[in-house]
mmCIF file with all atom_site columns, C-alpha atoms in Angstrom:
data_model
loop_
_atom_site.group_PDB
_atom_site.id
_atom_site.type_symbol
_atom_site.label_atom_id
_atom_site.label_alt_id
_atom_site.label_comp_id
_atom_site.label_asym_id
_atom_site.label_entity_id
_atom_site.label_seq_id
_atom_site.pdbx_PDB_ins_code
_atom_site.Cartn_x
_atom_site.Cartn_y
_atom_site.Cartn_z
_atom_site.occupancy
_atom_site.B_iso_or_equiv
_atom_site.pdbx_formal_charge
_atom_site.auth_seq_id
_atom_site.auth_comp_id
_atom_site.auth_asym_id
_atom_site.auth_atom_id
_atom_site.pdbx_PDB_model_num
ATOM 1  C CA . MET A 1 1  ? -14.311 -6.569 9.448   1.00 0.00 ? 1  MET A CA 1
ATOM 2  C CA . LEU A 1 2  ? -10.843 -5.432 8.444   1.00 0.00 ? 2  LEU A CA 1
ATOM 3  C CA . ARG A 1 3  ? -9.618  -1.986 9.538   1.00 0.00 ? 3  ARG A CA 1
ATOM 4  C CA . HIS A 1 4  ? -6.956  -0.484 7.251   1.00 0.00 ? 4  HIS A CA 1
ATOM 5  C CA . ILE A 1 5  ? -4.917  2.237  8.977   1.00 0.00 ? 5  ILE A CA 1
ATOM 6  C CA . VAL A 1 6  ? -2.349  4.292  7.083   1.00 0.00 ? 6  VAL A CA 1
ATOM 7  C CA . LEU A 1 7  ? -0.123  7.057  8.449   1.00 0.00 ? 7  LEU A CA 1
ATOM 8  C CA . TRP A 1 8  ? 1.895   9.588  6.454   1.00 0.00 ? 8  TRP A CA 1
ATOM 9  C CA . ARG A 1 9  ? 4.555   12.197 7.133   1.00 0.00 ? 9  ARG A CA 1
ATOM 10 C CA . LEU A 1 10 ? 4.156   15.247 4.939   1.00 0.00 ? 10 LEU A CA 1
ATOM 11 C CA . ALA A 1 11 ? 7.062   16.579 2.908   1.00 0.00 ? 11 ALA A CA 1
ATOM 12 C CA . ALA A 1 12 ? 5.984   20.217 3.307   1.00 0.00 ? 12 ALA A CA 1
ATOM 13 C CA . GLU A 1 13 ? 7.469   22.101 6.228   1.00 0.00 ? 13 GLU A CA 1
ATOM 14 C CA . GLY A 1 14 ? 5.495   25.346 6.383   1.00 0.00 ? 14 GLY A CA 1
ATOM 15 C CA . VAL A 1 15 ? 2.222   25.489 8.309   1.00 0.00 ? 15 VAL A CA 1
ATOM 16 C CA . ALA A 1 16 ? 0.196   26.745 5.328   1.00 0.00 ? 16 ALA A CA 1
ATOM 17 C CA . GLU A 1 17 ? 1.729   24.200 2.953   1.00 0.00 ? 17 GLU A CA 1
ATOM 18 C CA . ARG A 1 18 ? 1.120   21.352 5.393   1.00 0.00 ? 18 ARG A CA 1
ATOM 19 C CA . ALA A 1 19 ? -2.510  22.375 5.830   1.00 0.00 ? 19 ALA A CA 1
ATOM 20 C CA . ARG A 1 20 ? -2.941  22.585 2.051   1.00 0.00 ? 20 ARG A CA 1
ATOM 21 C CA . ASP A 1 21 ? -1.353  19.162 1.487   1.00 0.00 ? 21 ASP A CA 1
ATOM 22 C CA . SER A 1 22 ? -3.376  17.552 4.277   1.00 0.00 ? 22 SER A CA 1
ATOM 23 C CA . SER A 1 23 ? -6.528  18.905 2.683   1.00 0.00 ? 23 SER A CA 1
ATOM 24 C CA . THR A 1 24 ? -5.459  17.652 -0.754  1.00 0.00 ? 24 THR A CA 1
ATOM 25 C CA . ILE A 1 25 ? -4.877  14.163 0.646   1.00 0.00 ? 25 ILE A CA 1
ATOM 26 C CA . ALA A 1 26 ? -8.200  14.118 2.488   1.00 0.00 ? 26 ALA A CA 1
ATOM 27 C CA . THR A 1 27 ? -10.093 15.293 -0.598  1.00 0.00 ? 27 THR A CA 1
ATOM 28 C CA . ALA A 1 28 ? -8.458  12.700 -2.872  1.00 0.00 ? 28 ALA A CA 1
ATOM 29 C CA . LEU A 1 29 ? -9.081  9.787  -0.523  1.00 0.00 ? 29 LEU A CA 1
ATOM 30 C CA . GLU A 1 30 ? -12.505 10.701 0.834   1.00 0.00 ? 30 GLU A CA 1
ATOM 31 C CA . ALA A 1 31 ? -13.815 11.009 -2.745  1.00 0.00 ? 31 ALA A CA 1
ATOM 32 C CA . LEU A 1 32 ? -13.261 7.247  -3.099  1.00 0.00 ? 32 LEU A CA 1
ATOM 33 C CA . VAL A 1 33 ? -16.164 6.452  -0.773  1.00 0.00 ? 33 VAL A CA 1
ATOM 34 C CA . SER A 1 34 ? -18.688 7.299  -3.486  1.00 0.00 ? 34 SER A CA 1
ATOM 35 C CA . VAL A 1 35 ? -16.951 5.265  -6.217  1.00 0.00 ? 35 VAL A CA 1
ATOM 36 C CA . ILE A 1 36 ? -15.596 2.130  -4.514  1.00 0.00 ? 36 ILE A CA 1
ATOM 37 C CA . PRO A 1 37 ? -18.467 0.110  -3.014  1.00 0.00 ? 37 PRO A CA 1
ATOM 38 C CA . GLU A 1 38 ? -16.119 -2.117 -0.999  1.00 0.00 ? 38 GLU A CA 1
ATOM 39 C CA . ILE A 1 39 ? -15.431 0.791  1.377   1.00 0.00 ? 39 ILE A CA 1
ATOM 40 C CA . VAL A 1 40 ? -17.595 0.362  4.479   1.00 0.00 ? 40 VAL A CA 1
ATOM 41 C CA . SER A 1 41 ? -16.265 3.590  5.990   1.00 0.00 ? 41 SER A CA 1
ATOM 42 C CA . LEU A 1 42 ? -13.271 5.822  5.441   1.00 0.00 ? 42 LEU A CA 1
ATOM 43 C CA . THR A 1 43 ? -11.945 8.754  7.455   1.00 0.00 ? 43 THR A CA 1
ATOM 44 C CA . VAL A 1 44 ? -8.908  10.927 6.812   1.00 0.00 ? 44 VAL A CA 1
ATOM 45 C CA . SER A 1 45 ? -7.682  13.149 9.648   1.00 0.00 ? 45 SER A CA 1
ATOM 46 C CA . THR A 1 46 ? -4.683  15.275 10.460  1.00 0.00 ? 46 THR A CA 1
ATOM 47 C CA . ASN A 1 47 ? -2.628  15.188 13.620  1.00 0.00 ? 47 ASN A CA 1
ATOM 48 C CA . ALA A 1 48 ? -4.169  17.400 16.311  1.00 0.00 ? 48 ALA A CA 1
ATOM 49 C CA . ALA A 1 49 ? -1.243  17.605 18.751  1.00 0.00 ? 49 ALA A CA 1
ATOM 50 C CA . ASP A 1 50 ? 2.046   19.402 18.188  1.00 0.00 ? 50 ASP A CA 1
ATOM 51 C CA . ILE A 1 51 ? 4.272   16.471 19.113  1.00 0.00 ? 51 ILE A CA 1
ATOM 52 C CA . PRO A 1 52 ? 7.359   16.195 16.867  1.00 0.00 ? 52 PRO A CA 1
ATOM 53 C CA . ARG A 1 53 ? 7.374   12.407 16.484  1.00 0.00 ? 53 ARG A CA 1
ATOM 54 C CA . ASN A 1 54 ? 3.677   12.165 15.594  1.00 0.00 ? 54 ASN A CA 1
ATOM 55 C CA . TRP A 1 55 ? 2.640   11.330 12.064  1.00 0.00 ? 55 TRP A CA 1
ATOM 56 C CA . ASP A 1 56 ? 0.859   14.067 10.101  1.00 0.00 ? 56 ASP A CA 1
ATOM 57 C CA . VAL A 1 57 ? -2.097  12.432 8.354   1.00 0.00 ? 57 VAL A CA 1
ATOM 58 C CA . CYS A 1 58 ? -4.064  9.261  9.082   1.00 0.00 ? 58 CYS A CA 1
ATOM 59 C CA . LEU A 1 59 ? -6.521  7.199  7.056   1.00 0.00 ? 59 LEU A CA 1
ATOM 60 C CA . ILE A 1 60 ? -8.823  4.741  8.799   1.00 0.00 ? 60 ILE A CA 1
ATOM 61 C CA . GLY A 1 61 ? -10.822 2.577  6.429   1.00 0.00 ? 61 GLY A CA 1
ATOM 62 C CA . ASP A 1 62 ? -13.122 -0.341 7.154   1.00 0.00 ? 62 ASP A CA 1
ATOM 63 C CA . PHE A 1 63 ? -13.664 -3.199 4.717   1.00 0.00 ? 63 PHE A CA 1
ATOM 64 C CA . ALA A 1 64 ? -15.660 -6.417 4.943   1.00 0.00 ? 64 ALA A CA 1
ATOM 65 C CA . ASP A 1 65 ? -12.558 -8.564 4.527   1.00 0.00 ? 65 ASP A CA 1
ATOM 66 C CA . GLU A 1 66 ? -9.132  -8.783 2.911   1.00 0.00 ? 66 GLU A CA 1
ATOM 67 C CA . THR A 1 67 ? -10.683 -9.411 -0.506  1.00 0.00 ? 67 THR A CA 1
ATOM 68 C CA . ALA A 1 68 ? -12.624 -6.134 -0.309  1.00 0.00 ? 68 ALA A CA 1
ATOM 69 C CA . LEU A 1 69 ? -9.468  -4.316 0.812   1.00 0.00 ? 69 LEU A CA 1
ATOM 70 C CA . GLY A 1 70 ? -7.632  -5.763 -2.186  1.00 0.00 ? 70 GLY A CA 1
ATOM 71 C CA . VAL A 1 71 ? -10.332 -4.516 -4.561  1.00 0.00 ? 71 VAL A CA 1
ATOM 72 C CA . TYR A 1 72 ? -9.976  -1.046 -3.020  1.00 0.00 ? 72 TYR A CA 1
ATOM 73 C CA . LEU A 1 73 ? -6.176  -1.061 -3.255  1.00 0.00 ? 73 LEU A CA 1
ATOM 74 C CA . ARG A 1 74 ? -6.217  -2.091 -6.938  1.00 0.00 ? 74 ARG A CA 1
ATOM 75 C CA . HIS A 1 75 ? -9.110  0.135  -7.982  1.00 0.00 ? 75 HIS A CA 1
ATOM 76 C CA . PRO A 1 76 ? -7.910  2.644  -10.625 1.00 0.00 ? 76 PRO A CA 1
ATOM 77 C CA . ASP A 1 77 ? -9.348  5.601  -8.686  1.00 0.00 ? 77 ASP A CA 1
ATOM 78 C CA . HIS A 1 78 ? -7.458  4.510  -5.564  1.00 0.00 ? 78 HIS A CA 1
ATOM 79 C CA . VAL A 1 79 ? -4.256  4.110  -7.577  1.00 0.00 ? 79 VAL A CA 1
ATOM 80 C CA . ARG A 1 80 ? -4.658  7.699  -8.838  1.00 0.00 ? 80 ARG A CA 1
ATOM 81 C CA . ALA A 1 81 ? -5.368  8.986  -5.318  1.00 0.00 ? 81 ALA A CA 1
ATOM 82 C CA . ALA A 1 82 ? -2.332  7.108  -3.992  1.00 0.00 ? 82 ALA A CA 1
ATOM 83 C CA . ASP A 1 83 ? -0.216  8.836  -6.644  1.00 0.00 ? 83 ASP A CA 1
ATOM 84 C CA . VAL A 1 84 ? -1.456  12.218 -5.381  1.00 0.00 ? 84 VAL A CA 1
ATOM 85 C CA . VAL A 1 85 ? -0.613  11.236 -1.810  1.00 0.00 ? 85 VAL A CA 1
ATOM 86 C CA . GLY A 1 86 ? 2.791   9.888  -2.818  1.00 0.00 ? 86 GLY A CA 1
ATOM 87 C CA . GLU A 1 87 ? 3.779   13.271 -4.241  1.00 0.00 ? 87 GLU A CA 1
ATOM 88 C CA . LEU A 1 88 ? 3.114   14.984 -0.893  1.00 0.00 ? 88 LEU A CA 1
ATOM 89 C CA . VAL A 1 89 ? 4.611   12.629 1.685   1.00 0.00 ? 89 VAL A CA 1
ATOM 90 C CA . THR A 1 90 ? 8.010   11.350 2.733   1.00 0.00 ? 90 THR A CA 1
ATOM 91 C CA . GLU A 1 91 ? 7.001   8.290  4.766   1.00 0.00 ? 91 GLU A CA 1
ATOM 92 C CA . ARG A 1 92 ? 4.123   5.838  4.994   1.00 0.00 ? 92 ARG A CA 1
ATOM 93 C CA . ALA A 1 93 ? 3.195   3.243  7.594   1.00 0.00 ? 93 ALA A CA 1
ATOM 94 C CA . ALA A 1 94 ? 0.209   0.907  7.499   1.00 0.00 ? 94 ALA A CA 1
ATOM 95 C CA . ILE A 1 95 ? -1.443  -1.855 9.459   1.00 0.00 ? 95 ILE A CA 1
ATOM 96 C CA . ASP A 1 96 ? -4.557  -3.957 8.917   1.00 0.00 ? 96 ASP A CA 1
ATOM 97 C CA . LEU A 1 97 ? -6.513  -5.098 11.965  1.00 0.00 ? 97 LEU A CA 1
ATOM 98 C CA . LEU A 1 98 ? -9.378  -7.529 12.454  1.00 0.00 ? 98 LEU A CA 1
ATOM 99 C CA . VAL A 1 99 ? -12.147 -5.676 14.280  1.00 0.00 ? 99 VAL A CA 1
#
């Protein structure tokens, strides 16, 4: 199993705007579960602690293997969702772990 973890820093600075953008990101990405069969599980969450250096939004996705992750990453619906995310964030970090 391959665990794909992505972290983002939001561009918005206001509390209401950050909440809105976090929700937009979660909605765009979580919708992929029903259209991309290679997703074993996928969770999008926002940071729960007010610590300045923490990232704002996190995706944790599980895939059977690197091939399945590649299908997900290239899937047209994922590409569109990634475009939505890209408009709302300033930084991205990712790691893929064998679990």
